[in-house]
XYZ file of C-alpha atoms in Angstrom:
391
model
C 67.804 97.091 45.565
C 70.552 97.439 43.045
C 73.983 98.755 44.108
C 76.007 101.096 41.996
C 79.659 102.085 41.665
C 81.447 105.091 43.049
C 83.084 107.904 41.194
C 86.405 106.275 42.382
C 85.555 103.094 40.658
C 84.630 104.967 37.469
C 87.882 106.935 37.578
C 89.957 103.778 38.097
C 88.179 101.936 35.286
C 88.650 104.873 32.895
C 92.281 105.204 33.837
C 92.979 101.501 33.375
C 91.361 101.524 29.985
C 93.187 104.654 28.859
C 96.460 103.254 30.025
C 95.832 99.963 28.306
C 95.082 101.573 24.926
C 98.039 103.930 25.243
C 100.580 101.206 26.166
C 99.267 98.354 23.917
C 97.828 100.410 21.013
C 94.838 98.070 21.144
C 91.245 99.350 21.282
C 88.920 98.526 24.086
C 85.130 99.018 24.504
C 84.911 97.617 28.014
C 87.258 97.169 30.982
C 86.971 95.322 34.284
C 88.462 96.392 37.621
C 88.282 94.856 41.111
C 86.664 97.044 43.725
C 87.969 97.099 47.333
C 84.660 95.415 48.235
C 85.845 92.466 46.087
C 83.003 92.986 43.547
C 84.246 93.250 39.923
C 83.154 96.217 38.000
C 82.813 95.867 34.220
C 82.605 99.322 32.719
C 81.581 100.406 29.237
C 83.959 102.927 27.712
C 82.679 106.229 26.276
C 84.187 109.017 24.117
C 87.469 107.359 23.418
C 90.166 109.672 22.097
C 93.442 107.947 21.023
C 96.585 109.963 20.269
C 100.234 108.975 19.905
C 101.225 110.140 23.384
C 97.906 110.224 25.248
C 94.567 108.460 25.408
C 91.373 109.555 27.091
C 88.048 107.865 27.737
C 85.064 108.196 30.044
C 82.883 105.841 32.229
C 79.316 106.925 33.090
C 78.621 107.020 36.835
C 75.964 104.449 37.778
C 74.728 104.986 41.304
C 72.386 102.005 41.230
C 69.203 102.592 43.239
C 70.905 105.186 45.495
C 69.822 108.726 44.688
C 73.050 110.632 43.880
C 73.662 113.856 42.120
C 76.648 112.355 40.287
C 74.669 109.431 38.705
C 74.867 109.815 34.993
C 77.969 112.011 35.024
C 80.843 111.012 32.743
C 84.095 110.504 34.619
C 87.074 110.961 32.349
C 90.616 109.756 32.619
C 93.471 110.960 30.362
C 96.659 108.964 30.557
C 99.819 110.327 28.920
C 103.537 109.627 28.895
C 105.430 111.744 31.335
C 109.004 112.679 32.132
C 110.688 111.202 35.139
C 109.408 113.168 38.164
C 113.018 113.811 39.178
C 113.464 115.809 35.937
C 110.246 117.682 36.611
C 111.605 118.924 39.995
C 108.658 117.502 41.904
C 110.987 116.423 44.734
C 113.616 118.551 46.412
C 116.119 115.786 47.117
C 116.773 112.381 45.828
C 115.920 110.707 49.103
C 112.298 111.975 48.761
C 111.793 110.354 45.352
C 109.292 107.523 45.570
C 110.983 105.737 42.699
C 114.405 106.051 41.209
C 115.228 106.187 37.553
C 115.628 102.743 36.083
C 113.408 101.251 38.761
C 111.424 98.152 37.769
C 108.322 99.931 38.996
C 106.509 102.558 36.921
C 105.826 106.106 38.240
C 102.129 106.962 38.133
C 101.218 110.630 38.839
C 97.588 111.245 39.523
C 95.888 114.714 39.386
C 92.524 116.296 38.762
C 91.390 118.217 35.697
C 88.302 120.255 34.917
C 85.328 119.480 37.106
C 87.411 117.843 39.860
C 87.581 119.957 42.989
C 90.619 121.406 44.706
C 91.072 121.336 48.450
C 91.410 124.721 50.061
C 90.971 123.956 53.743
C 92.745 121.653 56.277
C 91.249 118.544 57.679
C 90.148 116.772 54.515
C 91.280 113.485 53.024
C 93.861 115.289 50.780
C 96.092 118.140 51.684
C 95.426 121.763 50.715
C 96.158 122.365 46.976
C 95.577 118.787 45.962
C 92.900 117.443 43.676
C 89.944 116.182 45.668
C 90.614 112.580 44.721
C 90.493 110.712 47.981
C 93.007 108.128 49.250
C 91.128 104.953 48.267
C 90.244 106.058 44.684
C 93.955 107.105 44.321
C 95.020 103.672 45.420
C 92.496 102.069 43.003
C 93.851 104.103 40.088
C 97.388 103.327 40.996
C 96.741 99.648 41.291
C 94.743 99.336 38.007
C 97.203 101.370 35.957
C 100.135 99.518 37.513
C 98.594 96.204 36.356
C 98.541 97.496 32.737
C 102.165 98.706 33.026
C 103.168 95.224 34.241
C 101.275 93.654 31.312
C 102.918 96.047 28.817
C 106.358 95.725 30.526
C 106.395 99.494 30.875
C 108.646 101.043 33.540
C 108.544 104.730 32.793
C 106.171 107.564 34.047
C 102.530 107.903 33.302
C 100.366 110.922 34.082
C 96.732 110.329 34.994
C 94.335 113.290 34.875
C 90.772 112.630 36.174
C 88.145 115.139 34.984
C 84.391 115.565 35.075
C 82.933 117.981 32.479
C 79.786 118.570 34.530
C 81.617 118.513 37.868
C 81.598 122.224 38.621
C 77.891 122.433 38.104
C 77.201 119.233 40.125
C 79.362 120.440 43.037
C 76.772 123.045 43.890
C 74.440 120.164 45.006
C 77.072 118.552 47.222
C 78.810 119.374 50.479
C 81.952 120.494 48.592
C 81.364 124.354 48.820
C 80.852 123.983 52.614
C 84.018 121.885 52.969
C 86.219 124.327 51.015
C 86.541 122.164 47.962
C 86.372 124.448 44.935
C 85.920 123.918 41.243
C 84.138 120.657 41.078
C 83.157 117.358 42.703
C 85.267 114.958 44.718
C 86.329 111.508 43.502
C 85.110 109.371 46.380
C 84.496 105.848 47.610
C 85.995 103.444 50.218
C 84.437 100.225 49.042
C 84.162 101.047 45.311
C 80.390 100.423 45.352
C 77.391 102.460 46.258
C 74.951 100.808 48.636
C 71.374 102.036 48.154
C 70.221 104.492 50.816
C 73.364 103.962 52.822
C 73.517 105.960 56.036
C 77.301 105.459 56.014
C 77.791 108.131 53.430
C 76.068 110.655 55.673
C 78.119 109.588 58.708
C 81.283 109.855 56.643
C 80.350 113.468 55.669
C 79.635 114.410 59.308
C 83.044 112.993 60.290
C 84.824 114.955 57.485
C 83.172 118.188 58.642
C 84.057 117.581 62.303
C 87.574 116.558 61.576
C 88.076 119.624 59.315
C 86.859 122.091 62.054
C 89.111 120.327 64.615
C 92.045 120.599 62.283
C 91.382 124.375 62.020
C 91.980 124.604 65.810
C 88.488 124.823 67.189
C 87.406 122.795 70.235
C 83.751 123.873 70.043
C 81.194 123.053 67.316
C 77.734 124.149 66.407
C 75.562 121.302 65.167
C 72.151 121.352 63.526
C 70.147 118.567 61.899
C 69.750 120.449 58.666
C 68.998 123.655 56.791
C 66.033 124.666 58.927
C 68.245 125.120 61.991
C 70.624 127.287 59.979
C 67.740 129.317 58.651
C 66.375 129.810 62.178
C 69.676 131.120 63.528
C 69.992 133.602 60.625
C 66.399 134.751 60.929
C 66.247 134.996 64.752
C 69.727 136.210 65.494
C 71.165 137.426 62.176
C 73.755 134.850 62.499
C 74.835 132.612 59.493
C 75.772 129.131 60.721
C 77.570 128.342 57.496
C 80.410 126.692 59.547
C 78.035 124.557 61.518
C 77.985 120.735 61.018
C 74.752 119.184 59.695
C 74.169 115.951 61.614
C 70.942 114.862 59.963
C 69.224 112.362 62.243
C 72.567 111.016 63.711
C 72.837 113.020 66.857
C 74.296 110.288 68.968
C 76.876 109.339 66.412
C 77.777 113.030 65.912
C 78.337 113.368 69.672
C 80.501 110.162 69.710
C 82.700 111.517 66.836
C 83.001 114.949 68.446
C 84.242 113.391 71.624
C 86.652 111.147 69.885
C 88.120 114.150 67.989
C 88.578 116.160 71.212
C 85.787 118.709 70.996
C 84.941 120.212 74.413
C 81.635 122.010 73.704
C 78.720 121.486 71.405
C 75.691 123.656 70.585
C 72.759 121.769 69.200
C 70.113 123.978 67.388
C 66.954 122.444 65.969
C 63.275 122.283 65.556
C 61.339 120.995 68.501
C 59.773 118.197 66.407
C 63.161 116.583 66.069
C 64.972 117.553 69.190
C 62.243 116.733 71.630
C 63.068 113.104 70.881
C 66.509 113.705 72.278
C 64.855 114.760 75.432
C 63.749 111.139 75.786
C 67.224 109.758 75.238
C 66.617 108.993 71.566
C 69.786 109.551 69.603
C 68.655 108.675 66.094
C 65.726 110.905 65.349
C 64.554 109.444 62.068
C 60.866 108.628 62.097
C 61.481 104.999 61.296
C 63.590 104.631 64.384
C 61.375 106.388 66.856
C 58.423 108.723 67.278
C 57.631 109.705 70.879
C 57.188 113.463 70.361
C 53.706 113.742 71.754
C 54.288 111.321 74.643
C 57.272 113.319 75.743
C 55.504 116.671 75.442
C 52.524 115.209 77.391
C 54.841 113.833 80.071
C 56.548 117.247 80.487
C 53.212 118.954 80.574
C 51.989 116.666 83.368
C 55.082 117.478 85.300
C 54.037 121.090 84.999
C 50.669 120.278 86.523
C 48.755 120.045 83.208
C 45.326 118.484 83.536
C 44.734 114.924 82.210
C 42.458 116.257 79.497
C 45.204 118.560 78.312
C 47.676 115.683 78.250
C 45.159 113.671 76.135
C 44.883 116.697 73.729
C 48.649 116.700 73.286
C 48.642 112.945 72.584
C 46.096 113.514 69.896
C 48.218 116.072 68.080
C 49.812 115.076 64.748
C 52.740 117.436 64.931
C 54.639 119.461 67.488
C 53.648 122.585 65.558
C 50.049 121.703 66.474
C 50.979 121.087 70.118
C 52.988 124.303 70.676
C 50.035 126.781 70.500
C 48.016 124.525 72.873
C 50.832 124.706 75.439
C 50.951 128.424 74.947
C 47.199 128.723 75.437
C 47.460 126.824 78.697
C 50.359 128.814 79.955
C 52.642 125.805 79.946
C 54.796 126.460 76.896
C 57.776 128.125 78.728
C 58.004 125.551 81.514
C 57.586 122.533 79.200
C 60.131 123.713 76.769
C 62.538 124.487 79.656
C 62.152 120.870 80.824
C 62.627 119.595 77.362
C 65.879 121.598 76.994
C 67.187 120.380 80.308
C 66.611 116.744 79.335
C 68.294 117.256 76.000
C 71.401 118.526 77.723
C 71.271 115.628 80.146
C 71.119 113.023 77.414
C 73.729 114.769 75.218
C 76.243 114.875 78.113
C 75.362 111.368 79.184
C 76.112 110.160 75.640
C 79.373 112.040 75.743
C 80.270 110.412 79.071
C 80.789 113.798 80.663
C 83.563 114.707 78.212
C 81.555 117.352 76.356
C 79.740 120.401 77.650
C 76.338 120.675 75.754
C 74.034 123.557 75.007
C 70.923 123.705 72.938
C 68.370 126.008 71.278
C 64.890 124.856 70.409
C 62.480 126.599 68.035
C 59.157 126.207 66.230
C 58.354 127.573 62.784
C 55.586 129.953 63.980
C 56.719 130.707 67.547
C 60.427 131.109 66.905
C 62.692 130.455 69.914
C 61.075 128.127 72.412
C 64.000 127.593 74.811
C 67.732 127.846 75.061
C 70.154 126.633 77.709
C 71.874 129.089 79.940
C 75.251 128.500 78.236
C 73.792 129.156 74.777
C 74.249 132.851 75.417
C 78.009 132.422 75.551
C 77.918 130.782 72.104
C 76.846 134.022 70.481
C 80.031 135.577 71.725
C 82.116 132.647 70.494
C 80.502 132.649 67.120
C 80.606 136.413 66.806
C 84.316 136.364 67.443
C 84.872 133.609 64.909
C 83.095 135.186 62.050
C 83.188 138.827 63.066
C 79.417 139.205 62.907
C 77.325 141.315 65.387
C 74.298 139.522 66.868
C-alpha cells in the first residue's frame, strides 16, 4: 500500500517554498523536504502568490492509501518579513528572548491562520490559545525555513502563517471539537508520513484525550469503544458522555495509558458483542484479532446450568444480538450477563495490575442494559456532579 504525507509535512514544504521565493526572488514549482522518518518529500506547489514583502503557496495533502478526511486539502503557508520580536513586545524581558538582535540565527515565528484550529483546553500538545500546530510540525517548519535563511544569508525575522481554507469544515469530521480545538483542523504528524491503516494514529488520539482529561484534574474516566456506547448512555440514562474517551478496539492499551497517567477509576460502557471478548481476557476486540463471543457466552451459560443443546444453539448464533433473546427465553440472561460483567472487571483490573478500579455497563441494541457492576451506580453521581445533569 502507498504511504502518504502528513499535514505537518505539507505545511513544512509550503513554508520552505514560500521562504525560498521571498528571500531569493526566484520562482519554484516544486520543493523537497526531509521528513523525520528520513523519507524525502517532493511537493508540487500550488496557488503561488508573490509580493514584495510576502509570498504564499499551497501543497495538496496526499494521504496515500490511508483514508483521511484531510486528503486533498490545500495546506497554505504565507511567509513574510517581520519586525524583531523584541520590538513587537512578545517577551517581557530581554532574558526571555530566544534570539537577540544581531544574532547570526534568524527568528522564525510560526502561527496559524484561517482553517487551523486554536487550542482552548489544557492537556494538548500546544498550550491554550496557541494554533493547533503540533510540536514536530513546528520543528519541521522551523528547520526547513532556517535552511532557506542560511542559503540566502538572512538573519532577520520571518513570520510563517499556516492556513487551510477548508479547515473549519473538515474539522467537523475530526476529533478536534471533542478536544476543544476550535476553528479548524490540527497540523499533525510525528514521522512526516502517513502509514496506511495505521493503528498508531488511533492510539495517539486516545492518549491525547486521556492526557487532556488528566490535565483538567480528573482521576476517573469513562471509556467507550465508540459512538454506540455514547448513544446508549444518552438513551438509557439521559446522560451525554461527550467527555468520555473513545477507545475503539484498543481496550488494553487504553487501560495501560490510563494507569500510566495516574487515573484511579475507569468506567467501560459498550455493546455485549464487543465487551464479551474482554470477559475472556481479550484486550484488542477487533474481529481480525479475535472472535470468541459465542464460545464465551456458551461457557457462561453452562456455568449457569444451561443444557448442552442450549449451549450448542448459542454456538450456532452469528451475533450476540441473536444470542441475547435465546438467553432471555431460557431464563439465563441475567445470570450470564452478571458473569460476563464480573469477568470483564477481573481482566480490566488484572491488566491494570491492581492500580485501577474498574466498572462496566453492558447493553444490547434491543434489550438495552444487560448488566452493570455494583460500582457503576456511583459513576452516575460522579458524572452528574461533573456536568450538572440529572440522571
